[in-house]
JSON list of C-alpha atoms and ligand atoms in Angstrom, two decimals:
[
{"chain": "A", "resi": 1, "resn": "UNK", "atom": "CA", "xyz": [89.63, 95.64, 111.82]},
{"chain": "A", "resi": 2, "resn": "UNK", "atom": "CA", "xyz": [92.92, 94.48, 110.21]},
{"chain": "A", "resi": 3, "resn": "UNK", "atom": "CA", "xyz": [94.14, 96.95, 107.66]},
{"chain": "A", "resi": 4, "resn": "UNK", "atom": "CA", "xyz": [97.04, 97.05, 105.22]},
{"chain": "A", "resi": 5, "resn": "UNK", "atom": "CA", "xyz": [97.63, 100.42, 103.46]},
{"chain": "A", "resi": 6, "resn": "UNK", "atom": "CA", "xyz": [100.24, 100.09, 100.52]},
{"chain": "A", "resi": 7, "resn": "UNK", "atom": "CA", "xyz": [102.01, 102.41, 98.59]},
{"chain": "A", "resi": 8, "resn": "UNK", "atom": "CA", "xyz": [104.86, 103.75, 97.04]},
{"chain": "A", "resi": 9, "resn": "UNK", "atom": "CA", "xyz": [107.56, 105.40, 99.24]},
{"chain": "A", "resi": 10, "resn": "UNK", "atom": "CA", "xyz": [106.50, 108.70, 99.63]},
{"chain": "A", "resi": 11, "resn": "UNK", "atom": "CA", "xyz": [102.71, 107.95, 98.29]},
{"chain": "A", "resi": 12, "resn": "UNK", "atom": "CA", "xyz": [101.54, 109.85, 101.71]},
{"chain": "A", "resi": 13, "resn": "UNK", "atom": "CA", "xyz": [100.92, 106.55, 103.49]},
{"chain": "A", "resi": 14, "resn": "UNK", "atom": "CA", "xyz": [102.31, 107.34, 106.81]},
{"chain": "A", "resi": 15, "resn": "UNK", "atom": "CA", "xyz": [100.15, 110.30, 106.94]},
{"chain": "A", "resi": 16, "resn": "UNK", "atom": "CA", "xyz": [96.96, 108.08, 105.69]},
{"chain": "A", "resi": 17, "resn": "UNK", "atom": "CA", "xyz": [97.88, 105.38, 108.26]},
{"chain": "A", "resi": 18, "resn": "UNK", "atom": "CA", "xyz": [97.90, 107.87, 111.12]},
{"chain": "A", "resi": 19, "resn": "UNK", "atom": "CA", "xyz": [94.61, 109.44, 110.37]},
{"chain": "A", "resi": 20, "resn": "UNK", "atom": "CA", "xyz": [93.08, 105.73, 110.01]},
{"chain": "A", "resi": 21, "resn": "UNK", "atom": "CA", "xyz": [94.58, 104.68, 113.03]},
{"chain": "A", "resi": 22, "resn": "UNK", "atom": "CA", "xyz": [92.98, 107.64, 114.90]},
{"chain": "A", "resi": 23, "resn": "UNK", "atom": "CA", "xyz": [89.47, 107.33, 113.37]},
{"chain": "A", "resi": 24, "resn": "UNK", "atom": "CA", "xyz": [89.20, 103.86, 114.67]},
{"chain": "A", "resi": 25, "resn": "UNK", "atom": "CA", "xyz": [91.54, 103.84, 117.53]},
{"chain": "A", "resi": 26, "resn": "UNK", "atom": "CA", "xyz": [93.47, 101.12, 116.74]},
{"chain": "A", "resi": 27, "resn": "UNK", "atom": "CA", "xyz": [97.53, 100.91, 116.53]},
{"chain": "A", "resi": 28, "resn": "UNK", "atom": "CA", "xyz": [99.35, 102.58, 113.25]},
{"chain": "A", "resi": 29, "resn": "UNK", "atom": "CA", "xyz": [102.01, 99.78, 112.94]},
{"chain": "A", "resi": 30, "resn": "UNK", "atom": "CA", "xyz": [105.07, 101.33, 110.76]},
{"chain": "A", "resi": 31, "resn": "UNK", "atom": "CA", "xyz": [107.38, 98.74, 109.88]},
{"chain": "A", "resi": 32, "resn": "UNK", "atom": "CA", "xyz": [109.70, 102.10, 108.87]},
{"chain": "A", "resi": 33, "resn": "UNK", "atom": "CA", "xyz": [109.26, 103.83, 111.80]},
{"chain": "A", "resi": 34, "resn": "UNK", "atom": "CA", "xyz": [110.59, 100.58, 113.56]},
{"chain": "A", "resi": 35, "resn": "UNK", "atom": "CA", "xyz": [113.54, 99.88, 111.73]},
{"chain": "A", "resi": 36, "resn": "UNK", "atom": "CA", "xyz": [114.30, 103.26, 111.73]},
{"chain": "A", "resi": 37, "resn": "UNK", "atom": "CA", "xyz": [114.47, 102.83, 115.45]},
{"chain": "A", "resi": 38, "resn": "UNK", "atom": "CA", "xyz": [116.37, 100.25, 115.45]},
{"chain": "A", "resi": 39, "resn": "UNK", "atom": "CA", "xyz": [119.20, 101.35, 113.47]},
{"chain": "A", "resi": 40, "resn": "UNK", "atom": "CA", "xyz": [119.03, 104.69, 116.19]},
{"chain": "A", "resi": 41, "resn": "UNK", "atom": "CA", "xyz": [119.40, 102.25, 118.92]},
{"chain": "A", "resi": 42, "resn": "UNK", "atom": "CA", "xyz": [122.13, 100.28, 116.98]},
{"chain": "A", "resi": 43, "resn": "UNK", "atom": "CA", "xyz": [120.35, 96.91, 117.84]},
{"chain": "A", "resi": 44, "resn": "UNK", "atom": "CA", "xyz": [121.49, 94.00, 116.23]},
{"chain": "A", "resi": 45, "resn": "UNK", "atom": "CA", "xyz": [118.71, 94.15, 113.87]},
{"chain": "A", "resi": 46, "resn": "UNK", "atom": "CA", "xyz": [119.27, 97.78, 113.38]},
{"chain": "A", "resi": 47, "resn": "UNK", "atom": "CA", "xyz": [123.14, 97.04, 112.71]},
{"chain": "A", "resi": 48, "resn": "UNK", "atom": "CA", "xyz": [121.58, 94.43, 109.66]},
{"chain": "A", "resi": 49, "resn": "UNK", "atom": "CA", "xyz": [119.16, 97.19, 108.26]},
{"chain": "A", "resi": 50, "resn": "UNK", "atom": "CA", "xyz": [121.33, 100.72, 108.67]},
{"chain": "A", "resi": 51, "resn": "UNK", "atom": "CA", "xyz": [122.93, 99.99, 104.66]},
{"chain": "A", "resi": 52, "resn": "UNK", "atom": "CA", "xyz": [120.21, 98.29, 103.18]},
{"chain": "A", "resi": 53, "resn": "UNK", "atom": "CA", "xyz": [117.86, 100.99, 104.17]},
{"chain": "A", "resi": 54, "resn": "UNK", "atom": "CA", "xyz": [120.05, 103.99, 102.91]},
{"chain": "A", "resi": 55, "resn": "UNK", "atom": "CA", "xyz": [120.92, 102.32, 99.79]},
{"chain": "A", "resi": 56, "resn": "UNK", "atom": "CA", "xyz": [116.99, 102.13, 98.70]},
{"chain": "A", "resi": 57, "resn": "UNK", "atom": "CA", "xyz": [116.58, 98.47, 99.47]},
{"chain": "A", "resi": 58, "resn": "UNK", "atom": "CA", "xyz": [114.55, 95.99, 101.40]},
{"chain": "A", "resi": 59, "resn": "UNK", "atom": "CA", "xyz": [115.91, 94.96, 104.43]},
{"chain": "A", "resi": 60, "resn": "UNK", "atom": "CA", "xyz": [115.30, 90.97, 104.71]},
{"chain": "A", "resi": 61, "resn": "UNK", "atom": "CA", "xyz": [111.97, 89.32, 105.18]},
{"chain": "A", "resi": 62, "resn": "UNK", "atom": "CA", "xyz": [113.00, 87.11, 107.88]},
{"chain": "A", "resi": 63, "resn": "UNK", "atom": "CA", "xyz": [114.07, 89.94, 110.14]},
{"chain": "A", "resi": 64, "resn": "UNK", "atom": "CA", "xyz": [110.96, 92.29, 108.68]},
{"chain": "A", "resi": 65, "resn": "UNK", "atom": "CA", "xyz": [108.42, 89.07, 109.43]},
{"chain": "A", "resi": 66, "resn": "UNK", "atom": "CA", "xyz": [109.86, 88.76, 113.56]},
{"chain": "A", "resi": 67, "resn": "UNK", "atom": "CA", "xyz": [109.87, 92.28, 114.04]},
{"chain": "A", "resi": 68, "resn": "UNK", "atom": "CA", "xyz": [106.06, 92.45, 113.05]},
{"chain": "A", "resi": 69, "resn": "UNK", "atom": "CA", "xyz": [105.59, 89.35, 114.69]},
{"chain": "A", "resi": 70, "resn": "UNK", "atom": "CA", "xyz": [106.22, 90.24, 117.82]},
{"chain": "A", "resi": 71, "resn": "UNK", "atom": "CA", "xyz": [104.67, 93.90, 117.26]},
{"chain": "A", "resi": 72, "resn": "UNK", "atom": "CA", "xyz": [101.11, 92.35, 116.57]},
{"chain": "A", "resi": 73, "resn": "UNK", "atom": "CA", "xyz": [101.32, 89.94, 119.59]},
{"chain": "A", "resi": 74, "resn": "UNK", "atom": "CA", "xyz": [101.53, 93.02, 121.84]},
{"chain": "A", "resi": 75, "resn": "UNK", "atom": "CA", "xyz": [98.15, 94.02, 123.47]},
{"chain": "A", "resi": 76, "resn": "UNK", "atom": "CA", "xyz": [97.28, 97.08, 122.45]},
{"chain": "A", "resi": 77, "resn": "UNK", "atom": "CA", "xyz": [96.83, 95.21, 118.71]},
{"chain": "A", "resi": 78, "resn": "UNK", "atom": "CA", "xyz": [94.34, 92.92, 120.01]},
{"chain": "A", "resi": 79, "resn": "UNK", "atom": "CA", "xyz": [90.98, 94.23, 118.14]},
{"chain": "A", "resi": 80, "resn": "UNK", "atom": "CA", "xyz": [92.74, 94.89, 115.07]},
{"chain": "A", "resi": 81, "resn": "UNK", "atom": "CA", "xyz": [95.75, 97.03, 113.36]},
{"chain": "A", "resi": 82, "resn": "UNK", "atom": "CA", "xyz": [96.76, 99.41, 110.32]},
{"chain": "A", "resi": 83, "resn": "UNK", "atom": "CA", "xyz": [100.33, 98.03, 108.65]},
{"chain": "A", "resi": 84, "resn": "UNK", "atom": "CA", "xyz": [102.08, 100.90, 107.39]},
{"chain": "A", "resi": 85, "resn": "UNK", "atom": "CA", "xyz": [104.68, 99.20, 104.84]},
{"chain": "A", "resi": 86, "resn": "UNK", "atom": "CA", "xyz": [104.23, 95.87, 105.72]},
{"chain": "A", "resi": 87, "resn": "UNK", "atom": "CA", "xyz": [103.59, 93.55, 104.10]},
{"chain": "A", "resi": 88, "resn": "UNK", "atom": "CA", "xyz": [106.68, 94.71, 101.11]},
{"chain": "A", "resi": 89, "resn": "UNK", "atom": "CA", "xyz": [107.18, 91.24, 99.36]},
{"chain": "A", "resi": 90, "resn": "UNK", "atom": "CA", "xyz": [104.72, 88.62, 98.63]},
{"chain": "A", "resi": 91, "resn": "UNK", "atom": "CA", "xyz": [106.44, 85.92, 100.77]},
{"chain": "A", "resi": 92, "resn": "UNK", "atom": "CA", "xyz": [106.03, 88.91, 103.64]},
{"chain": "A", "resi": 93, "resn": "UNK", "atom": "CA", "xyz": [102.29, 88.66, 102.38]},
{"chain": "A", "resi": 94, "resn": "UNK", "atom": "CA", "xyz": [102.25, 84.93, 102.68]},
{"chain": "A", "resi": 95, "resn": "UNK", "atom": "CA", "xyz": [104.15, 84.92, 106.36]},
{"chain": "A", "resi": 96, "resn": "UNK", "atom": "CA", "xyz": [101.05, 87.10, 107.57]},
{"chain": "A", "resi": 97, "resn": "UNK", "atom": "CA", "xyz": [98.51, 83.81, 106.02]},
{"chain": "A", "resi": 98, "resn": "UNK", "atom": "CA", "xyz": [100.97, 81.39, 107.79]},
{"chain": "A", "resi": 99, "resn": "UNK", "atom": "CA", "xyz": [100.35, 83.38, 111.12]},
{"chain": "A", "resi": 100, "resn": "UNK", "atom": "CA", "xyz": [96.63, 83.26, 111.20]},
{"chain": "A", "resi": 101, "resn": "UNK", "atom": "CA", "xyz": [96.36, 86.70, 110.85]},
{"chain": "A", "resi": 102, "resn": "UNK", "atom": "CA", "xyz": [93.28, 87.67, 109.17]},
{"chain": "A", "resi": 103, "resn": "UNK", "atom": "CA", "xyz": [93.39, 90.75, 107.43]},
{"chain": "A", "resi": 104, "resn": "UNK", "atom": "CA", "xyz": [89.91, 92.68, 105.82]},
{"chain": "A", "resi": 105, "resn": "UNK", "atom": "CA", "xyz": [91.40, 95.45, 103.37]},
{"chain": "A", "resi": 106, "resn": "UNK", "atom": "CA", "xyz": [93.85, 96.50, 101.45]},
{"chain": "A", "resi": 107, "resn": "UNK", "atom": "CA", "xyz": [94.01, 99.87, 100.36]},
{"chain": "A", "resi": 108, "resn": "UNK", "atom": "CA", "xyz": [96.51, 101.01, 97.79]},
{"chain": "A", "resi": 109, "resn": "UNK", "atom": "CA", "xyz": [97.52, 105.00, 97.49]},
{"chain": "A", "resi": 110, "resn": "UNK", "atom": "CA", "xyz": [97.74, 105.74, 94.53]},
{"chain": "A", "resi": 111, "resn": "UNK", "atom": "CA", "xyz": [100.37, 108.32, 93.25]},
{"chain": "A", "resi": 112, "resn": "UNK", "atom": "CA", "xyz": [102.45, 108.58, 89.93]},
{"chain": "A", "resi": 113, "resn": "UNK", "atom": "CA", "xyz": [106.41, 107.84, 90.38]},
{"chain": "A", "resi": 114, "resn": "UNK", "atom": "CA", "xyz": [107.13, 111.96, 88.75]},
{"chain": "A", "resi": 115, "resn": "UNK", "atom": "CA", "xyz": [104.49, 113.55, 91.40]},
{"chain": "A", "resi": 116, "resn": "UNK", "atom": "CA", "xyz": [106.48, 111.17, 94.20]},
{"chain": "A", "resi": 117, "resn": "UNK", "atom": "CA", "xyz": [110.01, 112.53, 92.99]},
{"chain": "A", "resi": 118, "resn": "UNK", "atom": "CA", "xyz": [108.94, 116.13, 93.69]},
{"chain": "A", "resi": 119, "resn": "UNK", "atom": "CA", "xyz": [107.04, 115.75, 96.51]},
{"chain": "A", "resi": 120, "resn": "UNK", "atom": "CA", "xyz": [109.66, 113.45, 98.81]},
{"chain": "A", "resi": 121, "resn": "UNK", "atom": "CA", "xyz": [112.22, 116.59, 98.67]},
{"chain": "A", "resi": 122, "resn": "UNK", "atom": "CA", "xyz": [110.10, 118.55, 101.20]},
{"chain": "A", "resi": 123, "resn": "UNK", "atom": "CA", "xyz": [109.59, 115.46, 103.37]},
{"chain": "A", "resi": 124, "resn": "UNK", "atom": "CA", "xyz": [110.53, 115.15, 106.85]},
{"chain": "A", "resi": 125, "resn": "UNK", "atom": "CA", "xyz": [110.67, 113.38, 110.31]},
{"chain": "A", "resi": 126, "resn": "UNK", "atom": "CA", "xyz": [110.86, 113.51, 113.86]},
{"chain": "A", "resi": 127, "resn": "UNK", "atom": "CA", "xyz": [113.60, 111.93, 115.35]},
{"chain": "A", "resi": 128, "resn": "UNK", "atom": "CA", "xyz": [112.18, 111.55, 118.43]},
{"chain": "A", "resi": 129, "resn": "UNK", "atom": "CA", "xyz": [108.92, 110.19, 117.66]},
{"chain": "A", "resi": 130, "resn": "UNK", "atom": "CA", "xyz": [109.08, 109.14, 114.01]},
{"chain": "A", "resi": 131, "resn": "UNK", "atom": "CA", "xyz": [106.41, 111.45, 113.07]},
{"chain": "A", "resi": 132, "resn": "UNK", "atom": "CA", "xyz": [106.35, 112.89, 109.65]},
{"chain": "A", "resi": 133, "resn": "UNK", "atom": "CA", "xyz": [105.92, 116.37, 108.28]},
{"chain": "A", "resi": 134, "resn": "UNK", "atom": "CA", "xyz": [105.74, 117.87, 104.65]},
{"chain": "A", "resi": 135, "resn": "UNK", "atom": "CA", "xyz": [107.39, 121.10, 104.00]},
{"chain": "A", "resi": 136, "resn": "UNK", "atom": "CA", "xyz": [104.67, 121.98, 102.13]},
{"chain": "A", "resi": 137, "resn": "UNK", "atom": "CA", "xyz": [101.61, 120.08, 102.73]},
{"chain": "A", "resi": 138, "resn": "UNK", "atom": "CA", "xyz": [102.16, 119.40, 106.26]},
{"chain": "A", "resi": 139, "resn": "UNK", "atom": "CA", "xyz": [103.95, 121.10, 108.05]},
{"chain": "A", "resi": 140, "resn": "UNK", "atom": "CA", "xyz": [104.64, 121.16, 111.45]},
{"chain": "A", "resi": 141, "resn": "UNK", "atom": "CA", "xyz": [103.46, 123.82, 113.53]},
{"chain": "A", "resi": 142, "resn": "UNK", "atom": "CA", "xyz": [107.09, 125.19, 114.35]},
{"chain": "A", "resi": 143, "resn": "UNK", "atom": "CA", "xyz": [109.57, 124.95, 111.61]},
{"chain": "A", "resi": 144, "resn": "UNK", "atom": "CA", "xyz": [111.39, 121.93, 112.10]},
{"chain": "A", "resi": 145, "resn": "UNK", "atom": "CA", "xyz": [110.02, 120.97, 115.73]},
{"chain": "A", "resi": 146, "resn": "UNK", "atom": "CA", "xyz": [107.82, 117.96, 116.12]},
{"chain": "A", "resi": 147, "resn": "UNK", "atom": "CA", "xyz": [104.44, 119.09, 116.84]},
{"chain": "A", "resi": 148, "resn": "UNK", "atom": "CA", "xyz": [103.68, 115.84, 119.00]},
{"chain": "A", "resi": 149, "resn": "UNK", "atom": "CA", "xyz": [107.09, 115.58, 121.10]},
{"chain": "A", "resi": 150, "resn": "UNK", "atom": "CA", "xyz": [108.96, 118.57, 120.37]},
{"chain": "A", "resi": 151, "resn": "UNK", "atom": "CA", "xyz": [111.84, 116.60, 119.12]},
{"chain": "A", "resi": 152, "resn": "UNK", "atom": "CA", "xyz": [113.92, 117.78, 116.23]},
{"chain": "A", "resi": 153, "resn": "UNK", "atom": "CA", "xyz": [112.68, 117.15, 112.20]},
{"chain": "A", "resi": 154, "resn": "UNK", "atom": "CA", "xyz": [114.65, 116.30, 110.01]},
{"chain": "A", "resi": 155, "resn": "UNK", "atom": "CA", "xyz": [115.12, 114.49, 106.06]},
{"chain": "A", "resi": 156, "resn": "UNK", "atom": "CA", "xyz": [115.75, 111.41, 106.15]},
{"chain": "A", "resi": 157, "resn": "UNK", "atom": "CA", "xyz": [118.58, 109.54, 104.47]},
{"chain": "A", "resi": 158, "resn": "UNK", "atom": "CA", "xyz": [116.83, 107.86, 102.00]},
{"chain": "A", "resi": 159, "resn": "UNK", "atom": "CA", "xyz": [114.92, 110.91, 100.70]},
{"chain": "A", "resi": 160, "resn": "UNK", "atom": "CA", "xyz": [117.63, 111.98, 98.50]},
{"chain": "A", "resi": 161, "resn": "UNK", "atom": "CA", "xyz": [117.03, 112.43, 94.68]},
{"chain": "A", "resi": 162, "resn": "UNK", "atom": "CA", "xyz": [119.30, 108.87, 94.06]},
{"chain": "A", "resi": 163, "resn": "UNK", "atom": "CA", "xyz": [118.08, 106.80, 96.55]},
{"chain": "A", "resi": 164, "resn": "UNK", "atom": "CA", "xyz": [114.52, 107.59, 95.99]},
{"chain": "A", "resi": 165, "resn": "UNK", "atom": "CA", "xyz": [114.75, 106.40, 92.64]},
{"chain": "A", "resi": 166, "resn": "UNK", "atom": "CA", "xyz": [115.81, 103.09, 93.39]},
{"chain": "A", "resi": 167, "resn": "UNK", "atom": "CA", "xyz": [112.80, 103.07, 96.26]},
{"chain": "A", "resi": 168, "resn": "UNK", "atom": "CA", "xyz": [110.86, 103.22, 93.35]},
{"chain": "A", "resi": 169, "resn": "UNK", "atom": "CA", "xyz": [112.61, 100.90, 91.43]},
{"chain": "A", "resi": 170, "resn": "UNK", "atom": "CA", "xyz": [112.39, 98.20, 94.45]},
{"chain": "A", "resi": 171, "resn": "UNK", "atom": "CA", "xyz": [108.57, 99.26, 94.92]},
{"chain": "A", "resi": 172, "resn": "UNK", "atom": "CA", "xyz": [107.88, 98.61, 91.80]},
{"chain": "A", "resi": 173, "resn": "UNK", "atom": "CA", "xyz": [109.72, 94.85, 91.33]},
{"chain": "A", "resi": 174, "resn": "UNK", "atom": "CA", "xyz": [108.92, 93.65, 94.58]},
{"chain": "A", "resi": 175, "resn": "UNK", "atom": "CA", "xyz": [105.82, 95.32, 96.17]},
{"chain": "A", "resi": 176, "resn": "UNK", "atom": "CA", "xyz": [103.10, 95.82, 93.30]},
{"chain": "A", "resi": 177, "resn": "UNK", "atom": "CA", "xyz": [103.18, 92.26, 93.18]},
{"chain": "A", "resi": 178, "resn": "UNK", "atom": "CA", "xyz": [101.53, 92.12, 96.55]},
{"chain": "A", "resi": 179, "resn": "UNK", "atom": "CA", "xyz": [98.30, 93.93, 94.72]},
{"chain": "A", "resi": 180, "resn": "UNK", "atom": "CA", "xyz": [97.29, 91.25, 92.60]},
{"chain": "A", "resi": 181, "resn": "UNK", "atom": "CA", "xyz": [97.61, 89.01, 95.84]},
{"chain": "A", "resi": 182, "resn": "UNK", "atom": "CA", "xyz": [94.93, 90.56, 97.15]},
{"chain": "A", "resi": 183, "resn": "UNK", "atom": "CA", "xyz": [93.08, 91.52, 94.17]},
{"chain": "A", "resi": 184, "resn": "UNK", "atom": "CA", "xyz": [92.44, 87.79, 93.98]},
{"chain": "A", "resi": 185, "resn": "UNK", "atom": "CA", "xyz": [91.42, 87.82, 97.37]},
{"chain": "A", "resi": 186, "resn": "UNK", "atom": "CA", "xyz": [88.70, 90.75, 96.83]},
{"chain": "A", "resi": 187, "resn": "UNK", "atom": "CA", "xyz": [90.69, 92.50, 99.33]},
{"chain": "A", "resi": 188, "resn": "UNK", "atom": "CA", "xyz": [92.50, 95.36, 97.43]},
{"chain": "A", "resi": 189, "resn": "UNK", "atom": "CA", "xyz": [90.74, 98.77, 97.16]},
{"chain": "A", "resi": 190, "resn": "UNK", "atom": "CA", "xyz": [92.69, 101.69, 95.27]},
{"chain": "A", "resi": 191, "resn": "UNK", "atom": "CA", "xyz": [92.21, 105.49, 96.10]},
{"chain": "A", "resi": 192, "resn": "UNK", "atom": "CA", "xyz": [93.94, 108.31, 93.98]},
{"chain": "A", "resi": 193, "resn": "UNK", "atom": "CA", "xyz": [96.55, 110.14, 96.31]},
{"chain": "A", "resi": 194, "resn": "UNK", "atom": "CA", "xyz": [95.22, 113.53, 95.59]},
{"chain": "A", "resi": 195, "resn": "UNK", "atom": "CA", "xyz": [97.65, 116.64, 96.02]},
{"chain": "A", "resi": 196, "resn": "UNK", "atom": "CA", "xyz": [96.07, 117.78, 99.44]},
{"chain": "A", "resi": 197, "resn": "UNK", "atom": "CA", "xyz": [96.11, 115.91, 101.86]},
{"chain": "A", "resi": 198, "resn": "UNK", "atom": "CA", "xyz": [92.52, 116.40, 103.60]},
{"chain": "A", "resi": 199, "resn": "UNK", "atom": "CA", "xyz": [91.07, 115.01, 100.27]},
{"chain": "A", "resi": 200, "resn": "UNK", "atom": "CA", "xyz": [93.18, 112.16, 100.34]},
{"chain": "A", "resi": 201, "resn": "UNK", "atom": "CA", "xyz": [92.34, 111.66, 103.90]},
{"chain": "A", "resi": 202, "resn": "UNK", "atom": "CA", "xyz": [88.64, 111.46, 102.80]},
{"chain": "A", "resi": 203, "resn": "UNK", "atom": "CA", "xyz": [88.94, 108.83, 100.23]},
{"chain": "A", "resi": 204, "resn": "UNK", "atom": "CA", "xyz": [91.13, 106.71, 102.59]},
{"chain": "A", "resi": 205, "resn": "UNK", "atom": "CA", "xyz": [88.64, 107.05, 105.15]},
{"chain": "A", "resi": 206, "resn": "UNK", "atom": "CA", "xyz": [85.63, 106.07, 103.25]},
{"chain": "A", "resi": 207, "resn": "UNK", "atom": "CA", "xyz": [87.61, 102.73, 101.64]},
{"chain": "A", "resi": 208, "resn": "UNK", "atom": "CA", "xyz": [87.69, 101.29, 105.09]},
{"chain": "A", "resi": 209, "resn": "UNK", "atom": "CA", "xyz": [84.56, 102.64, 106.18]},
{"chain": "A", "resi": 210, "resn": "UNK", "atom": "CA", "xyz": [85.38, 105.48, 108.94]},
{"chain": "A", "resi": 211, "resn": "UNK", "atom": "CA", "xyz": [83.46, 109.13, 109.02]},
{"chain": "A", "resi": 212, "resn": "UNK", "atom": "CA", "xyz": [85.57, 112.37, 108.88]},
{"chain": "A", "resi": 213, "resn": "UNK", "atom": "CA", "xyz": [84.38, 114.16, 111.64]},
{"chain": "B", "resi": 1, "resn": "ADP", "atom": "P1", "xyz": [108.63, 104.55, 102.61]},
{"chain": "B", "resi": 1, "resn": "ADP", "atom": "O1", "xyz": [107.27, 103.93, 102.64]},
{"chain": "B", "resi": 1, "resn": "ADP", "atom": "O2", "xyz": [108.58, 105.99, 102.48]},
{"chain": "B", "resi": 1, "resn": "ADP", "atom": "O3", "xyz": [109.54, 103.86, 101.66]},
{"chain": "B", "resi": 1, "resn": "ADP", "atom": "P2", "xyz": [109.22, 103.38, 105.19]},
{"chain": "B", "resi": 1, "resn": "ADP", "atom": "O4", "xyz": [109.41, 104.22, 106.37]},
{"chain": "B", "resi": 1, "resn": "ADP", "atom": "O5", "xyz": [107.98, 102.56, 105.13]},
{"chain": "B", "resi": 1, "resn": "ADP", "atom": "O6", "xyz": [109.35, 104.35, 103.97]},
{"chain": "B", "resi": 1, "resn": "ADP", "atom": "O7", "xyz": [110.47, 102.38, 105.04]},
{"chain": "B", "resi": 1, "resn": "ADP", "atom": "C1", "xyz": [111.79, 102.84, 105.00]},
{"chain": "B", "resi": 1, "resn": "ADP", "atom": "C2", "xyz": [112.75, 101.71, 104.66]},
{"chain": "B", "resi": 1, "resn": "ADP", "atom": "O8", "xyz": [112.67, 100.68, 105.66]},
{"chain": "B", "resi": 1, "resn": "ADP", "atom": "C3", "xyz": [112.44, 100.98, 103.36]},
{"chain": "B", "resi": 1, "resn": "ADP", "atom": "O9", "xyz": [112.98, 101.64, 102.24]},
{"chain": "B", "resi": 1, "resn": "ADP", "atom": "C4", "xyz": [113.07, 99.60, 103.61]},
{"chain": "B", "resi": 1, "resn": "ADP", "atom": "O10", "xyz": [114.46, 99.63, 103.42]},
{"chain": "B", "resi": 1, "resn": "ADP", "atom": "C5", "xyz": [112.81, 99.37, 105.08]},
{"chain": "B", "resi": 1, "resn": "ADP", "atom": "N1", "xyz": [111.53, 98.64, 105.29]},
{"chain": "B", "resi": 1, "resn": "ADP", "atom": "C6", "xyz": [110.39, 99.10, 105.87]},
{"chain": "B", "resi": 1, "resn": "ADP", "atom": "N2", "xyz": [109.43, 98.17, 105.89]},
{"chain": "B", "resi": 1, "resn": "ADP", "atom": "C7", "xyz": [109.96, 97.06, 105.30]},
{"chain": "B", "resi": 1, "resn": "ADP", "atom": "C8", "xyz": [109.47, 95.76, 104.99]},
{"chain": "B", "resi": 1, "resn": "ADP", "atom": "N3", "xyz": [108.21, 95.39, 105.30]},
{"chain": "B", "resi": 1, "resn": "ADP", "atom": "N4", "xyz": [110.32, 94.90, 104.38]},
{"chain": "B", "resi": 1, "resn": "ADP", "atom": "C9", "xyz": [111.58, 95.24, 104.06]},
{"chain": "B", "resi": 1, "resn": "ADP", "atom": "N5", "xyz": [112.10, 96.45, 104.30]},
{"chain": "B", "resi": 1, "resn": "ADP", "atom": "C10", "xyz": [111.32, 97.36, 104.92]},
{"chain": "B", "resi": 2, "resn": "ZN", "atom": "ZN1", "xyz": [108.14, 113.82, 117.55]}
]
């Protein structure tokens, strides 16, 4: 199954996209998590997206679309995929058409912008691993050690109070669009981010038709 999960930034996707990915064993692709690995790396792609990213913005499409590319050529992506912000533009949208890449569902998390601004403040990540944690409704098992790779968590950059406004901002302009895309394809699906997160784990799981066990 090929699976798109959209949302605003810090809508909980990442954590939806991980549990998805584990209930049907297939790949959580994070086009984030990749970028963000990038820039650590200092890879000429990273070099492009390091100011973009900070600043709240999208980093380009062309670089986004190769980067993905290449991701869903690799193996382990063969009988099927979760994107974790990807596609973030409709032309993104339209690249993953041109490919041949079929995709089943969209589902869309659901959060308001004012829930979002409080919650992203107790956000964090691995930096080894690019896991995330929430202070307060996930946290790791050690304060500020990785649970999966005992790497260091930290918040990121771009979850300060300024630049998560104009996340929103971008989300909002250039994202939603992407919704009635595949609204007209019968494609989209919406659940309600609900404030914990084994609920909202529930209704994610049910849109694309996996059990809880
Ligand atoms: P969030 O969903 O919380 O905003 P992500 O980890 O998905 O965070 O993305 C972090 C940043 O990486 C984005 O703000 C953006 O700058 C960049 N990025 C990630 N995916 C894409 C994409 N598909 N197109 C353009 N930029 C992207
Ligand atoms: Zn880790």
């Amino acid at each position: 199954m090929n699976l798109i999960l959209l949302g605003a930034p810090g809508a909980g996707k990442g954590t939806q996209a991980e549990a998805i990915a584990e209930a049907l064993t297939i790949p959580q692709i994070s086009t984030g998590n990749m970028l963000r690995e990038a820039v650590k790396n200092g890879t000429e792609y990273g070099l492009k997206a390091k100011a973009v990213m900070e600043a709240g913005g999208l980093v380009s499409d062309d670089i986004v679309i190769g980067i993905l590319k290449d991701r869903i050529a690799q193996d382990d992506a063969k009988n099927g995929f979760i994107l974790d912000g990807f596609p973030r533009t409709v032309p993104q949208a339209e690249a993953l058409d041109k490919m041949g890449v079929q995709i089943d569902k969209v589902v869309e998390i659901f959060v308001p912008d004012e829930t979002i601004k409080t919650r992203v403040s107790g956000r964090r990540v691995c930096e080894g691993c690019g896991a995330s944690y929430h202070v307060q409704y996930k946290p790791s098992k050690v304060e500020g050690i990785c649970d999966k790779c005992g790497g260091k968590t930290v918040v990121r950059k771009d979850d300060q109070p300024e630049t998560v406004i104009s996340r929103l901002k971008t989300y909002h302009e250039q994202t939603e669009p992407i919704k009635e895309y595949y609204q007209k394809q019968g494609k989209l699906e919406t659940v309600i981010g609900q404030e914990e997160v084994e609920e909202t784990k529930k209704l994610t799981l049910k849109a694309v038709g996996a059990e809880m066990e």
